[in-house]
Structure formats: structure tokens, C-alpha cells
């Protein structure tokens, strides 16, 4: 299985700038050994999809979803709507949504299950706070989040395999990444939860990504760490040329 690099634009780039980013990114030479995804704001899905083109293009994804397919949920977007843009994945439970929008473990679990139902891979984001880490509770905090995210029917494997992104909150946007060996140790903890709930095989086959202050200088050390199946990149994905360079740097020469 190829390793995976996902760009998370967060709340950047409406349709005009999104189209320009994708067109610029299409000019980048991309390594065949990695899969590349771009998570864009809902309003930019159409423009991004229209600009994707064919060879060497990234997978398209969203950054959030609601768990119902249709109904009186003003302002929300359903998995089926994301599917109309051929979205193949969607982030759920990003720490910024948990913090600023009150997203709970229960909501994350419902979103993950609804996405799989629609054939879209949920990218379930988990990670401890700095206080939890300092108190020696990082592993238990992450275990709890992963366990909770699996409570509403999301499964490892299947036609829209779940992806877990370990993103320690203190590392997101801080310029202070979690060292690869420590990220790997947490990935092992995450796989342990998956193995217990599903099977060792399903756990081994589930991609677990690291995210938090990844840049072109550090990306290769994560991509070459066993048990780290790729990275989620925020700030360093905003410039298409820089992100192209990051994707090339991710693969050993
Ligand atoms: P960052 O963000 O790379 O800017 O730290 C990562 C993320 O939030 O997914």
C-alpha cells in the first residue's frame, strides 16, 4: 500500500483560489510511490474537482460532514453531497473543530459511520493536549478518542477504509512536531485499539497518518518510519509549489 500525503487547507481558498491552486499543482512532478489527497472547504469542492485533470492528480476530500443524508439541518452538508464531487475521503474530528465548534467524540463516531455508508473514507483525527501529555496521559487520551470514534458502526477495512490521523494538539500549527519515534509509538497504541475491536489484520491494513507541523525538512523522517503510513499537512500545503516539493522530498531518492 502506498503511503499517503493529505493537504489540509483548513479555512483557506474559496473556489477561485482553489482552482488556481489545483492548476498550479498539476504542473508539479509528483512521485508515483505516494498517494496524494487534498482536503478543501466545501464551497471549493466543485472548482477543485473541475481543475483536477487526469494523470498524477490528487484525491479530493472534504474537511467535515454531517451524519444525516438529508433533512432540516440548516447549513450542513451530507455524505451524499460530498459524493457528488467524487470525494474519496473526508476529515472528521479535527482538533480545530473539536475546540472551536464543539465537535464531540459522539459526533465524530456518527460522521465516520455515515461517511463509510456512503463509500467515503473517514480520516478520523485524534490527538492529546499538551496538558495530557505533560501529565503522562497522552496514550490513554488517544485510546479513548479512537475507541469512541468506533462506537457508531465505523469499521476498519471495507470499501471505504477508515484512516486515522494522529495529530497531537500541541503540534498542530505550532512549528513543534512530535518526533517520528514518538509518533510511531502512538500509532502502535492506535493499532492496538483497532486490533482489539476488529482484527490484527484489519489494524495492520489501516493507514495511520501523522499530522502536526510537518514541513519539507521533516517529511521524509516520518514517511520512512515503519508504522507511519503518511502525513497530514496543514500550513505547508498552502503553496502548491512548496507542497509539490514536499511530496517529492517525502520519497527517498
Ligand atoms: P499543520 O496542520 O501542518 O499546520 O500543523 C496540520 C493539520 O491541522 O492537519
Short mmCIF file of C-alpha atoms and ligand atoms in Angstrom, two decimals:
data_model
loop_
_atom_site.label_atom_id
_atom_site.label_comp_id
_atom_site.label_asym_id
_atom_site.label_seq_id
_atom_site.Cartn_x
_atom_site.Cartn_y
_atom_site.Cartn_z
CA UNK A 1 0.00 0.00 0.00
CA UNK A 2 1.34 3.42 -0.94
CA UNK A 3 1.94 5.95 1.78
CA UNK A 4 -0.46 8.86 1.77
CA UNK A 5 0.05 12.61 1.98
CA UNK A 6 -3.03 14.74 2.61
CA UNK A 7 -3.06 18.53 2.30
CA UNK A 8 -5.45 20.17 4.72
CA UNK A 9 -6.13 23.69 3.52
CA UNK A 10 -8.32 24.41 6.56
CA UNK A 11 -10.30 27.64 6.01
CA UNK A 12 -8.25 28.81 3.05
CA UNK A 13 -9.14 29.18 -0.61
CA UNK A 14 -12.62 29.74 -1.98
CA UNK A 15 -13.43 28.47 -5.48
CA UNK A 16 -11.30 30.97 -7.41
CA UNK A 17 -8.12 30.39 -5.43
CA UNK A 18 -8.81 26.66 -5.12
CA UNK A 19 -8.96 26.30 -8.91
CA UNK A 20 -5.73 28.26 -9.25
CA UNK A 21 -4.00 26.09 -6.59
CA UNK A 22 -5.02 22.85 -8.32
CA UNK A 23 -3.97 24.08 -11.75
CA UNK A 24 -0.58 25.16 -10.36
CA UNK A 25 -0.21 21.82 -8.56
CA UNK A 26 -0.89 19.91 -11.77
CA UNK A 27 2.37 21.31 -13.10
CA UNK A 28 4.30 19.70 -10.25
CA UNK A 29 6.12 16.45 -10.88
CA UNK A 30 4.64 14.04 -8.35
CA UNK A 31 6.17 10.80 -7.08
CA UNK A 32 4.27 7.66 -8.10
CA UNK A 33 5.13 5.94 -4.83
CA UNK A 34 2.78 8.07 -2.76
CA UNK A 35 -0.95 8.79 -2.88
CA UNK A 36 -1.79 12.45 -2.54
CA UNK A 37 -5.05 13.91 -1.27
CA UNK A 38 -6.29 17.47 -0.89
CA UNK A 39 -8.93 18.36 1.73
CA UNK A 40 -10.68 21.53 0.63
CA UNK A 41 -13.51 23.72 2.01
CA UNK A 42 -16.98 22.57 0.90
CA UNK A 43 -17.52 25.66 -1.26
CA UNK A 44 -14.37 24.84 -3.21
CA UNK A 45 -15.10 21.18 -4.00
CA UNK A 46 -16.65 21.93 -7.40
CA UNK A 47 -13.81 24.20 -8.54
CA UNK A 48 -11.19 21.78 -7.26
CA UNK A 49 -12.90 18.82 -8.96
CA UNK A 50 -13.16 20.74 -12.26
CA UNK A 51 -9.45 21.57 -12.20
CA UNK A 52 -8.16 18.15 -11.20
CA UNK A 53 -7.47 16.75 -14.66
CA UNK A 54 -6.20 13.23 -15.14
CA UNK A 55 -2.75 11.79 -14.61
CA UNK A 56 -0.95 12.23 -11.33
CA UNK A 57 -3.74 14.19 -9.74
CA UNK A 58 -4.58 14.04 -6.07
CA UNK A 59 -7.60 12.54 -4.38
CA UNK A 60 -10.20 15.09 -3.46
CA UNK A 61 -11.66 15.30 0.02
CA UNK A 62 -13.64 17.50 2.38
CA UNK A 63 -12.89 18.72 5.88
CA UNK A 64 -16.22 17.99 7.54
CA UNK A 65 -19.62 16.38 7.00
CA UNK A 66 -22.95 15.90 8.75
CA UNK A 67 -24.12 12.39 9.62
CA UNK A 68 -27.61 12.50 8.09
CA UNK A 69 -28.28 12.16 4.39
CA UNK A 70 -30.98 14.82 4.07
CA UNK A 71 -33.32 16.89 6.17
CA UNK A 72 -33.83 20.01 8.25
CA UNK A 73 -30.21 20.61 9.23
CA UNK A 74 -29.59 24.15 8.07
CA UNK A 75 -26.07 24.78 6.90
CA UNK A 76 -24.96 21.16 6.92
CA UNK A 77 -23.53 19.02 4.11
CA UNK A 78 -24.26 15.30 3.78
CA UNK A 79 -22.01 12.41 2.71
CA UNK A 80 -24.11 12.03 -0.46
CA UNK A 81 -23.43 15.65 -1.37
CA UNK A 82 -19.70 15.09 -0.97
CA UNK A 83 -20.02 12.02 -3.15
CA UNK A 84 -21.41 14.17 -5.98
CA UNK A 85 -17.96 15.74 -6.20
CA UNK A 86 -16.34 12.29 -6.26
CA UNK A 87 -14.81 12.99 -2.87
CA UNK A 88 -12.96 9.89 -1.76
CA UNK A 89 -12.23 10.95 1.82
CA UNK A 90 -13.31 13.43 4.47
CA UNK A 91 -11.63 14.61 7.67
CA UNK A 92 -13.63 14.17 10.87
CA UNK A 93 -12.89 15.32 14.39
CA UNK A 94 -10.06 17.67 13.53
CA UNK A 95 -8.86 19.26 16.78
CA UNK A 96 -9.76 22.72 15.49
CA UNK A 97 -13.38 21.58 15.05
CA UNK A 98 -13.39 19.88 18.44
CA UNK A 99 -12.05 23.09 20.01
CA UNK A 100 -13.88 25.85 18.13
CA UNK A 101 -17.09 24.12 17.05
CA UNK A 102 -17.76 21.81 19.96
CA UNK A 103 -17.38 18.61 17.96
CA UNK A 104 -17.68 15.68 20.37
CA UNK A 105 -16.49 12.07 20.22
CA UNK A 106 -20.08 11.04 19.64
CA UNK A 107 -20.43 13.35 16.62
CA UNK A 108 -17.12 12.08 15.25
CA UNK A 109 -18.35 8.49 15.55
CA UNK A 110 -21.60 9.29 13.71
CA UNK A 111 -19.81 11.16 10.96
CA UNK A 112 -17.27 8.36 10.43
CA UNK A 113 -20.01 5.74 10.14
CA UNK A 114 -22.14 7.88 7.79
CA UNK A 115 -19.19 8.51 5.51
CA UNK A 116 -18.38 4.81 5.20
CA UNK A 117 -22.01 4.09 4.48
CA UNK A 118 -21.75 6.49 1.54
CA UNK A 119 -18.48 4.96 0.33
CA UNK A 120 -16.21 7.77 1.53
CA UNK A 121 -13.16 7.09 3.71
CA UNK A 122 -13.28 8.93 7.02
CA UNK A 123 -9.98 10.38 8.17
CA UNK A 124 -10.52 10.32 11.93
CA UNK A 125 -8.32 12.87 13.67
CA UNK A 126 -7.22 12.21 17.24
CA UNK A 127 -4.56 13.67 19.50
CA UNK A 128 -3.76 14.68 23.03
CA UNK A 129 -3.45 18.17 24.52
CA UNK A 130 -0.20 19.46 25.88
CA UNK A 131 -1.56 19.15 29.45
CA UNK A 132 -2.47 15.49 28.86
CA UNK A 133 0.99 14.84 27.52
CA UNK A 134 2.69 16.55 30.45
CA UNK A 135 0.55 14.54 32.86
CA UNK A 136 1.62 11.28 31.18
CA UNK A 137 -1.92 10.72 29.90
CA UNK A 138 -1.34 11.07 26.16
CA UNK A 139 -1.80 7.38 25.34
CA UNK A 140 -4.94 6.98 27.40
CA UNK A 141 -6.43 10.16 25.88
CA UNK A 142 -5.82 8.97 22.33
CA UNK A 143 -7.03 5.44 23.10
CA UNK A 144 -10.24 6.92 24.45
CA UNK A 145 -10.79 9.06 21.34
CA UNK A 146 -10.19 6.17 18.94
CA UNK A 147 -12.43 3.82 20.93
CA UNK A 148 -15.19 6.44 21.00
CA UNK A 149 -14.91 7.09 17.25
CA UNK A 150 -15.69 3.42 16.57
CA UNK A 151 -18.87 3.30 18.61
CA UNK A 152 -21.41 4.08 15.88
CA UNK A 153 -20.52 1.49 13.30
CA UNK A 154 -17.36 2.69 11.55
CA UNK A 155 -15.22 -0.32 10.66
CA UNK A 156 -11.58 -0.91 9.76
CA UNK A 157 -11.21 -2.11 6.17
CA UNK A 158 -14.09 -2.43 3.72
CA UNK A 159 -14.81 -0.46 0.59
CA UNK A 160 -14.17 2.93 2.16
CA UNK A 161 -11.40 2.10 4.62
CA UNK A 162 -11.04 4.38 7.59
CA UNK A 163 -7.83 6.29 8.05
CA UNK A 164 -6.68 7.54 11.44
CA UNK A 165 -4.66 10.74 11.71
CA UNK A 166 -2.67 11.15 14.90
CA UNK A 167 -2.39 14.88 15.38
CA UNK A 168 -1.17 15.91 18.82
CA UNK A 169 -2.92 19.21 19.51
CA UNK A 170 0.25 20.87 20.77
CA UNK A 171 1.96 20.08 17.46
CA UNK A 172 -0.74 21.40 15.11
CA UNK A 173 0.27 24.76 13.68
CA UNK A 174 2.88 25.27 16.41
CA UNK A 175 6.06 24.59 14.46
CA UNK A 176 6.85 21.94 17.07
CA UNK A 177 6.34 18.49 15.52
CA UNK A 178 6.16 15.28 17.54
CA UNK A 179 9.38 13.30 16.86
CA UNK A 180 8.82 10.36 14.46
CA UNK A 181 9.67 7.68 17.03
CA UNK A 182 7.14 9.12 19.49
CA UNK A 183 4.54 9.37 16.73
CA UNK A 184 5.24 5.74 15.85
CA UNK A 185 4.72 4.70 19.47
CA UNK A 186 1.31 6.39 19.42
CA UNK A 187 0.47 4.76 16.09
CA UNK A 188 1.15 1.40 17.75
CA UNK A 189 -1.30 2.33 20.51
CA UNK A 190 -3.91 3.27 17.88
CA UNK A 191 -3.36 -0.01 16.02
CA UNK A 192 -3.74 -1.83 19.32
CA UNK A 193 -7.24 -0.36 19.73
CA UNK A 194 -8.14 -1.35 16.15
CA UNK A 195 -6.75 -4.87 16.61
CA UNK A 196 -8.79 -5.37 19.76
CA UNK A 197 -12.00 -4.10 18.19
CA UNK A 198 -11.58 -5.70 14.75
CA UNK A 199 -8.56 -7.89 14.00
CA UNK A 200 -4.80 -7.60 13.80
CA UNK A 201 -5.05 -7.86 10.03
CA UNK A 202 -7.57 -5.01 9.83
CA UNK A 203 -5.39 -2.92 12.17
CA UNK A 204 -2.28 -3.58 10.09
CA UNK A 205 -4.13 -2.65 6.91
CA UNK A 206 -5.49 0.64 8.28
CA UNK A 207 -3.47 3.67 7.37
CA UNK A 208 -2.40 5.72 10.36
CA UNK A 209 -1.07 9.16 9.45
CA UNK A 210 0.86 11.69 11.48
CA UNK A 211 -0.04 15.40 11.38
CA UNK A 212 1.29 18.47 13.14
CA UNK A 213 3.90 20.94 11.83
CA UNK A 214 5.11 18.74 9.01
CA UNK A 215 7.27 20.56 6.50
CA UNK A 216 9.58 19.72 3.68
CA UNK A 217 12.58 19.44 6.01
CA UNK A 218 10.94 16.85 8.25
CA UNK A 219 8.55 14.95 5.99
CA UNK A 220 10.93 12.21 4.94
CA UNK A 221 11.74 11.18 8.51
CA UNK A 222 8.04 10.40 9.03
CA UNK A 223 7.49 8.78 5.65
CA UNK A 224 10.38 6.39 6.26
CA UNK A 225 9.20 5.41 9.74
CA UNK A 226 7.54 1.98 9.84
CA UNK A 227 4.01 2.25 11.17
CA UNK A 228 3.62 5.83 9.94
CA UNK A 229 1.62 5.44 6.75
CA UNK A 230 1.73 9.05 5.67
CA UNK A 231 1.20 12.60 6.82
CA UNK A 232 -1.49 15.27 7.10
CA UNK A 233 -0.07 18.65 6.17
CA UNK A 234 -1.66 22.00 7.04
CA UNK A 235 0.42 25.17 6.73
CA UNK A 236 3.00 23.66 4.38
CA UNK A 237 0.30 22.73 1.86
CA UNK A 238 -0.95 26.23 1.17
CA UNK A 239 1.59 26.99 -1.54
CA UNK A 240 1.18 24.46 -4.39
CA UNK A 241 4.85 24.57 -5.40
CA UNK A 242 6.02 24.16 -1.82
CA UNK A 243 3.58 21.27 -1.38
CA UNK A 244 4.78 19.68 -4.63
CA UNK A 245 8.33 19.92 -3.36
CA UNK A 246 7.25 18.43 -0.04
CA UNK A 247 5.66 15.47 -1.87
CA UNK A 248 8.86 14.89 -3.86
CA UNK A 249 11.01 15.24 -0.75
CA UNK A 250 8.84 12.66 1.01
CA UNK A 251 10.22 9.83 -1.09
CA UNK A 252 13.80 8.63 -0.60
CA UNK A 253 15.87 9.21 -3.77
P1 LIG B 1 -0.09 21.99 10.43
O1 LIG B 1 -1.59 21.44 10.48
O2 LIG B 1 0.65 21.17 9.43
O3 LIG B 1 -0.23 23.44 10.01
O4 LIG B 1 0.47 21.84 11.80
C1 LIG B 1 -1.87 20.07 10.38
C2 LIG B 1 -3.35 19.83 10.49
O5 LIG B 1 -4.01 20.53 11.26
O6 LIG B 1 -3.90 18.95 9.83
#
